[in-house]
Each structure stands twice: as C-alpha cells, then as structure tokens.
Amino acid sequence: MSQLPAKVVSIPNERQVQEIIKNNPRLVDETQVRSIINEGLSLLANIEYRLDRLENQGFLGRVWGSITGSTNREMISLMRDLSQTQQTTIKLVLTLAVYHAQNVKVMNEILDELDRAKGLHTRTASHIEFLYEQVQLIRDIHGKRKPPARHIRRWMLSAALIGVTALFIFLWVQNMA
C-alpha cells in the first residue's frame, strides 16, 4: 500500500479552519479575501521572477556563479522558497474557501483571482490549477445550504411537543371511556 508524502495538503476541516482564523482574524473579513489571495500570488510571482533572472543571467554570470557556487546555493534557496510559498498559498486559499463556502460572492472572487493568475504564472500554473479545482470542489460540496442546527433543534422540539400532546390526548380519551 502506498503512503502519501508528508507534505500533502488536504482540504482543511472546520476545526482546523477555526484554529487558523483564531490566529489570523483578517481572514474573516470578506473585503480582504481578494487582497489576501493577491498577496500570496504576488509572493509566487516574485519567486518566479527571481528564478527567471537567475536562469537568464549572462555567460559570465553563470561562469562566476559556478566558480563561487553562489548560483547553486541561490537556486536551492529559491526552490525551497517556492515550495514553501506554494504550500502556504494552498493552505491559505483552501482555508478561505472553506470558511467562506456559504458566501457565493466571496467564492466567485477567489475563483476569479485564481483564474486570472493561471495565465500570469509559468512555474506555478499547475499549482494554481490545482487550487482552482479544489476551490470549485469546496464550493460544490460546502456551498449547498445546510439547515442550521437551531432549526433542527426547533423541529425536534416541535415534533416532541406534538408527540407529547398526542399521547396526552390519547390517555385522556382512554380514561374518559
């Protein structure tokens, strides 16, 4: 049986979302969702730009980097930063999507930002496509209106009251006969 890698990101459950929200109350504000996603995506774009600049340095820059070893160190550092930023962005966007799953406007904003970013990013396009599909999945699963717990309790109390009333009337009729 194969095991999943340690860093596999899954859709957070409600408890995990509440813990993350408690640590960062800015995530609750619906007006901040677009800017929060843009911040994460701009970090990815910045790392992509730095990687492009490193790969496209001139001949002398590559030779000097090979001699000093700075190119390899910087490439390793940038790849590590890219991986960590991708993981953070995935967790952040999925948390936002789960928290705001009932709000169609916010979910559409998240999907719009991800859709726009798919064309802008090259190295992280598959990462953004994955996020887009996950947010759609969250919207489809969690977006369906669930009856609030208080309504269910109200229905249960009403049913219990009707049952007790029916039992009382039945016993009263039995005693009268």
PDB file of N, CA and C in Angstrom, residues 113-177:
ATOM      1  N   GLU A 113      -9.774  35.346  -8.982  1.00  0.00           N
ATOM      2  CA  GLU A 113      -8.356  35.638  -8.772  1.00  0.00           C
ATOM      3  C   GLU A 113      -7.484  34.471  -9.231  1.00  0.00           C
ATOM      4  N   LEU A 114      -7.906  33.260  -8.919  1.00  0.00           N
ATOM      5  CA  LEU A 114      -7.125  32.092  -9.341  1.00  0.00           C
ATOM      6  C   LEU A 114      -7.151  31.939 -10.858  1.00  0.00           C
ATOM      7  N   ASP A 115      -8.300  32.198 -11.458  1.00  0.00           N
ATOM      8  CA  ASP A 115      -8.420  32.095 -12.909  1.00  0.00           C
ATOM      9  C   ASP A 115      -7.520  33.124 -13.594  1.00  0.00           C
ATOM     10  N   ARG A 116      -7.507  34.333 -13.060  1.00  0.00           N
ATOM     11  CA  ARG A 116      -6.662  35.389 -13.614  1.00  0.00           C
ATOM     12  C   ARG A 116      -5.186  35.023 -13.462  1.00  0.00           C
ATOM     13  N   ALA A 117      -4.833  34.419 -12.332  1.00  0.00           N
ATOM     14  CA  ALA A 117      -3.429  34.089 -12.057  1.00  0.00           C
ATOM     15  C   ALA A 117      -2.930  32.913 -12.896  1.00  0.00           C
ATOM     16  N   LYS A 118      -3.834  32.065 -13.366  1.00  0.00           N
ATOM     17  CA  LYS A 118      -3.394  30.916 -14.173  1.00  0.00           C
ATOM     18  C   LYS A 118      -2.625  31.355 -15.411  1.00  0.00           C
ATOM     19  N   GLY A 119      -3.013  32.480 -15.998  1.00  0.00           N
ATOM     20  CA  GLY A 119      -2.334  32.954 -17.194  1.00  0.00           C
ATOM     21  C   GLY A 119      -1.066  33.738 -16.908  1.00  0.00           C
ATOM     22  N   LEU A 120      -0.896  34.200 -15.690  1.00  0.00           N
ATOM     23  CA  LEU A 120       0.256  35.046 -15.355  1.00  0.00           C
ATOM     24  C   LEU A 120       1.475  34.253 -14.895  1.00  0.00           C
ATOM     25  N   HIS A 121       1.252  33.128 -14.289  1.00  0.00           N
ATOM     26  CA  HIS A 121       2.347  32.363 -13.694  1.00  0.00           C
ATOM     27  C   HIS A 121       2.748  31.222 -14.626  1.00  0.00           C
ATOM     28  N   THR A 122       4.034  30.940 -14.693  1.00  0.00           N
ATOM     29  CA  THR A 122       4.504  29.856 -15.548  1.00  0.00           C
ATOM     30  C   THR A 122       4.868  28.619 -14.740  1.00  0.00           C
ATOM     31  N   ARG A 123       5.759  28.770 -13.778  1.00  0.00           N
ATOM     32  CA  ARG A 123       6.191  27.617 -12.985  1.00  0.00           C
ATOM     33  C   ARG A 123       5.090  27.112 -12.055  1.00  0.00           C
ATOM     34  N   THR A 124       4.248  27.982 -11.616  1.00  0.00           N
ATOM     35  CA  THR A 124       3.220  27.599 -10.636  1.00  0.00           C
ATOM     36  C   THR A 124       1.838  27.446 -11.260  1.00  0.00           C
ATOM     37  N   ALA A 125       1.766  27.336 -12.584  1.00  0.00           N
ATOM     38  CA  ALA A 125       0.464  27.217 -13.246  1.00  0.00           C
ATOM     39  C   ALA A 125      -0.272  25.952 -12.794  1.00  0.00           C
ATOM     40  N   SER A 126       0.439  24.850 -12.659  1.00  0.00           N
ATOM     41  CA  SER A 126      -0.221  23.610 -12.228  1.00  0.00           C
ATOM     42  C   SER A 126      -0.691  23.732 -10.778  1.00  0.00           C
ATOM     43  N   HIS A 127       0.092  24.411  -9.969  1.00  0.00           N
ATOM     44  CA  HIS A 127      -0.278  24.664  -8.575  1.00  0.00           C
ATOM     45  C   HIS A 127      -1.563  25.498  -8.510  1.00  0.00           C
ATOM     46  N   ILE A 128      -1.656  26.510  -9.346  1.00  0.00           N
ATOM     47  CA  ILE A 128      -2.836  27.378  -9.356  1.00  0.00           C
ATOM     48  C   ILE A 128      -4.039  26.633  -9.934  1.00  0.00           C
ATOM     49  N   GLU A 129      -3.810  25.815 -10.930  1.00  0.00           N
ATOM     50  CA  GLU A 129      -4.889  24.993 -11.494  1.00  0.00           C
ATOM     51  C   GLU A 129      -5.424  24.032 -10.434  1.00  0.00           C
ATOM     52  N   PHE A 130      -4.521  23.421  -9.659  1.00  0.00           N
ATOM     53  CA  PHE A 130      -4.926  22.548  -8.555  1.00  0.00           C
ATOM     54  C   PHE A 130      -5.787  23.310  -7.555  1.00  0.00           C
ATOM     55  N   LEU A 131      -5.336  24.505  -7.186  1.00  0.00           N
ATOM     56  CA  LEU A 131      -6.104  25.325  -6.246  1.00  0.00           C
ATOM     57  C   LEU A 131      -7.482  25.653  -6.797  1.00  0.00           C
ATOM     58  N   TYR A 132      -7.544  26.018  -8.067  1.00  0.00           N
ATOM     59  CA  TYR A 132      -8.811  26.364  -8.704  1.00  0.00           C
ATOM     60  C   TYR A 132      -9.789  25.183  -8.616  1.00  0.00           C
ATOM     61  N   GLU A 133      -9.310  23.981  -8.917  1.00  0.00           N
ATOM     62  CA  GLU A 133     -10.159  22.794  -8.860  1.00  0.00           C
ATOM     63  C   GLU A 133     -10.600  22.493  -7.433  1.00  0.00           C
ATOM     64  N   GLN A 134      -9.706  22.682  -6.471  1.00  0.00           N
ATOM     65  CA  GLN A 134     -10.059  22.429  -5.072  1.00  0.00           C
ATOM     66  C   GLN A 134     -11.109  23.415  -4.576  1.00  0.00           C
ATOM     67  N   VAL A 135     -10.968  24.679  -4.956  1.00  0.00           N
ATOM     68  CA  VAL A 135     -11.956  25.686  -4.546  1.00  0.00           C
ATOM     69  C   VAL A 135     -13.310  25.381  -5.184  1.00  0.00           C
ATOM     70  N   GLN A 136     -13.299  24.942  -6.444  1.00  0.00           N
ATOM     71  CA  GLN A 136     -14.559  24.546  -7.079  1.00  0.00           C
ATOM     72  C   GLN A 136     -15.191  23.381  -6.337  1.00  0.00           C
ATOM     73  N   LEU A 137     -14.373  22.427  -5.931  1.00  0.00           N
ATOM     74  CA  LEU A 137     -14.864  21.277  -5.176  1.00  0.00           C
ATOM     75  C   LEU A 137     -15.473  21.717  -3.847  1.00  0.00           C
ATOM     76  N   ILE A 138     -14.786  22.606  -3.161  1.00  0.00           N
ATOM     77  CA  ILE A 138     -15.304  23.125  -1.887  1.00  0.00           C
ATOM     78  C   ILE A 138     -16.628  23.847  -2.113  1.00  0.00           C
ATOM     79  N   ARG A 139     -16.677  24.660  -3.171  1.00  0.00           N
ATOM     80  CA  ARG A 139     -17.918  25.377  -3.483  1.00  0.00           C
ATOM     81  C   ARG A 139     -19.054  24.397  -3.740  1.00  0.00           C
ATOM     82  N   ASP A 140     -18.772  23.340  -4.487  1.00  0.00           N
ATOM     83  CA  ASP A 140     -19.805  22.368  -4.817  1.00  0.00           C
ATOM     84  C   ASP A 140     -20.245  21.556  -3.609  1.00  0.00           C
ATOM     85  N   ILE A 141     -19.308  21.198  -2.749  1.00  0.00           N
ATOM     86  CA  ILE A 141     -19.637  20.376  -1.578  1.00  0.00           C
ATOM     87  C   ILE A 141     -20.255  21.208  -0.459  1.00  0.00           C
ATOM     88  N   HIS A 142     -19.559  22.274  -0.065  1.00  0.00           N
ATOM     89  CA  HIS A 142     -19.996  23.071   1.086  1.00  0.00           C
ATOM     90  C   HIS A 142     -20.987  24.158   0.718  1.00  0.00           C
ATOM     91  N   GLY A 143     -21.085  24.474  -0.542  1.00  0.00           N
ATOM     92  CA  GLY A 143     -21.949  25.575  -0.956  1.00  0.00           C
ATOM     93  C   GLY A 143     -23.427  25.259  -0.870  1.00  0.00           C
ATOM     94  N   LYS A 144     -23.740  23.986  -0.787  1.00  0.00           N
ATOM     95  CA  LYS A 144     -25.149  23.627  -0.659  1.00  0.00           C
ATOM     96  C   LYS A 144     -25.625  24.005   0.734  1.00  0.00           C
ATOM     97  N   ARG A 145     -26.744  24.673   0.776  1.00  0.00           N
ATOM     98  CA  ARG A 145     -27.281  25.155   2.052  1.00  0.00           C
ATOM     99  C   ARG A 145     -27.635  23.987   2.960  1.00  0.00           C
ATOM    100  N   LYS A 146     -27.085  24.017   4.147  1.00  0.00           N
ATOM    101  CA  LYS A 146     -27.425  23.027   5.163  1.00  0.00           C
ATOM    102  C   LYS A 146     -28.348  23.727   6.153  1.00  0.00           C
ATOM    103  N   PRO A 147     -29.354  23.028   6.633  1.00  0.00           N
ATOM    104  CA  PRO A 147     -30.197  23.678   7.626  1.00  0.00           C
ATOM    105  C   PRO A 147     -29.394  23.930   8.901  1.00  0.00           C
ATOM    106  N   PRO A 148     -29.486  25.123   9.441  1.00  0.00           N
ATOM    107  CA  PRO A 148     -28.748  25.417  10.667  1.00  0.00           C
ATOM    108  C   PRO A 148     -29.199  24.500  11.807  1.00  0.00           C
ATOM    109  N   ALA A 149     -28.291  24.267  12.736  1.00  0.00           N
ATOM    110  CA  ALA A 149     -28.567  23.361  13.855  1.00  0.00           C
ATOM    111  C   ALA A 149     -29.743  23.851  14.688  1.00  0.00           C
ATOM    112  N   ARG A 150     -29.912  25.160  14.822  1.00  0.00           N
ATOM    113  CA  ARG A 150     -31.012  25.655  15.643  1.00  0.00           C
ATOM    114  C   ARG A 150     -32.356  25.307  15.020  1.00  0.00           C
ATOM    115  N   HIS A 151     -32.448  25.269  13.676  1.00  0.00           N
ATOM    116  CA  HIS A 151     -33.695  24.871  13.024  1.00  0.00           C
ATOM    117  C   HIS A 151     -33.981  23.395  13.271  1.00  0.00           C
ATOM    118  N   ILE A 152     -32.948  22.580  13.244  1.00  0.00           N
ATOM    119  CA  ILE A 152     -33.132  21.158  13.509  1.00  0.00           C
ATOM    120  C   ILE A 152     -33.608  20.957  14.937  1.00  0.00           C
ATOM    121  N   ARG A 153     -33.006  21.682  15.881  1.00  0.00           N
ATOM    122  CA  ARG A 153     -33.460  21.583  17.277  1.00  0.00           C
ATOM    123  C   ARG A 153     -34.905  22.027  17.406  1.00  0.00           C
ATOM    124  N   ARG A 154     -35.269  23.099  16.706  1.00  0.00           N
ATOM    125  CA  ARG A 154     -36.639  23.595  16.745  1.00  0.00           C
ATOM    126  C   ARG A 154     -37.609  22.553  16.205  1.00  0.00           C
ATOM    127  N   TRP A 155     -37.227  21.903  15.095  1.00  0.00           N
ATOM    128  CA  TRP A 155     -38.079  20.859  14.520  1.00  0.00           C
ATOM    129  C   TRP A 155     -38.208  19.678  15.489  1.00  0.00           C
ATOM    130  N   MET A 156     -37.110  19.323  16.151  1.00  0.00           N
ATOM    131  CA  MET A 156     -37.151  18.212  17.106  1.00  0.00           C
ATOM    132  C   MET A 156     -38.044  18.562  18.294  1.00  0.00           C
ATOM    133  N   LEU A 157     -37.926  19.782  18.795  1.00  0.00           N
ATOM    134  CA  LEU A 157     -38.778  20.191  19.908  1.00  0.00           C
ATOM    135  C   LEU A 157     -40.241  20.224  19.484  1.00  0.00           C
ATOM    136  N   SER A 158     -40.517  20.678  18.288  1.00  0.00           N
ATOM    137  CA  SER A 158     -41.903  20.705  17.794  1.00  0.00           C
ATOM    138  C   SER A 158     -42.456  19.293  17.666  1.00  0.00           C
ATOM    139  N   ALA A 159     -41.645  18.392  17.127  1.00  0.00           N
ATOM    140  CA  ALA A 159     -42.087  17.007  16.981  1.00  0.00           C
ATOM    141  C   ALA A 159     -42.319  16.374  18.350  1.00  0.00           C
ATOM    142  N   ALA A 160     -41.440  16.653  19.305  1.00  0.00           N
ATOM    143  CA  ALA A 160     -41.610  16.107  20.655  1.00  0.00           C
ATOM    144  C   ALA A 160     -42.866  16.676  21.310  1.00  0.00           C
ATOM    145  N   LEU A 161     -43.118  17.967  21.133  1.00  0.00           N
ATOM    146  CA  LEU A 161     -44.309  18.587  21.704  1.00  0.00           C
ATOM    147  C   LEU A 161     -45.581  17.996  21.096  1.00  0.00           C
ATOM    148  N   ILE A 162     -45.576  17.788  19.794  1.00  0.00           N
ATOM    149  CA  ILE A 162     -46.739  17.171  19.139  1.00  0.00           C
ATOM    150  C   ILE A 162     -46.926  15.742  19.640  1.00  0.00           C
ATOM    151  N   GLY A 163     -45.854  15.010  19.804  1.00  0.00           N
ATOM    152  CA  GLY A 163     -45.949  13.638  20.310  1.00  0.00           C
ATOM    153  C   GLY A 163     -46.484  13.586  21.722  1.00  0.00           C
ATOM    154  N   VAL A 164     -45.991  14.469  22.581  1.00  0.00           N
ATOM    155  CA  VAL A 164     -46.477  14.505  23.975  1.00  0.00           C
ATOM    156  C   VAL A 164     -47.949  14.907  23.999  1.00  0.00           C
ATOM    157  N   THR A 165     -48.333  15.866  23.184  1.00  0.00           N
ATOM    158  CA  THR A 165     -49.732  16.296  23.125  1.00  0.00           C
ATOM    159  C   THR A 165     -50.621  15.153  22.646  1.00  0.00           C
ATOM    160  N   ALA A 166     -50.177  14.445  21.615  1.00  0.00           N
ATOM    161  CA  ALA A 166     -50.959  13.313  21.104  1.00  0.00           C
ATOM    162  C   ALA A 166     -51.071  12.230  22.161  1.00  0.00           C
ATOM    163  N   LEU A 167     -50.000  11.945  22.889  1.00  0.00           N
ATOM    164  CA  LEU A 167     -50.045  10.954  23.961  1.00  0.00           C
ATOM    165  C   LEU A 167     -51.002  11.396  25.059  1.00  0.00           C
ATOM    166  N   PHE A 168     -50.943  12.663  25.438  1.00  0.00           N
ATOM    167  CA  PHE A 168     -51.846  13.184  26.471  1.00  0.00           C
ATOM    168  C   PHE A 168     -53.297  13.046  26.041  1.00  0.00           C
ATOM    169  N   ILE A 169     -53.609  13.395  24.809  1.00  0.00           N
ATOM    170  CA  ILE A 169     -54.987  13.288  24.313  1.00  0.00           C
ATOM    171  C   ILE A 169     -55.412  11.822  24.275  1.00  0.00           C
ATOM    172  N   PHE A 170     -54.529  10.921  23.835  1.00  0.00           N
ATOM    173  CA  PHE A 170     -54.846   9.505  23.782  1.00  0.00           C
ATOM    174  C   PHE A 170     -55.160   8.969  25.173  1.00  0.00           C
ATOM    175  N   LEU A 171     -54.315   9.300  26.153  1.00  0.00           N
ATOM    176  CA  LEU A 171     -54.546   8.837  27.518  1.00  0.00           C
ATOM    177  C   LEU A 171     -55.813   9.461  28.115  1.00  0.00           C
ATOM    178  N   TRP A 172     -56.080  10.704  27.796  1.00  0.00           N
ATOM    179  CA  TRP A 172     -57.263  11.378  28.312  1.00  0.00           C
ATOM    180  C   TRP A 172     -58.540  10.705  27.755  1.00  0.00           C
ATOM    181  N   VAL A 173     -58.523  10.378  26.454  1.00  0.00           N
ATOM    182  CA  VAL A 173     -59.651   9.701  25.807  1.00  0.00           C
ATOM    183  C   VAL A 173     -59.821   8.318  26.419  1.00  0.00           C
ATOM    184  N   GLN A 174     -58.739   7.616  26.704  1.00  0.00           N
ATOM    185  CA  GLN A 174     -58.802   6.279  27.313  1.00  0.00           C
ATOM    186  C   GLN A 174     -59.432   6.342  28.699  1.00  0.00           C
ATOM    187  N   ASN A 175     -59.071   7.355  29.481  1.00  0.00           N
ATOM    188  CA  ASN A 175     -59.621   7.488  30.832  1.00  0.00           C
ATOM    189  C   ASN A 175     -61.098   7.901  30.810  1.00  0.00           C
ATOM    190  N   MET A 176     -61.523   8.643  29.793  1.00  0.00           N
ATOM    191  CA  MET A 176     -62.914   9.087  29.696  1.00  0.00           C
ATOM    192  C   MET A 176     -63.808   7.931  29.275  1.00  0.00           C
ATOM    193  N   ALA A 177     -63.269   6.952  28.581  1.00  0.00           N
ATOM    194  CA  ALA A 177     -64.112   5.870  28.089  1.00  0.00           C
ATOM    195  C   ALA A 177     -64.381   4.814  29.104  1.00  0.00           C
TER     196      ALA A 177
END
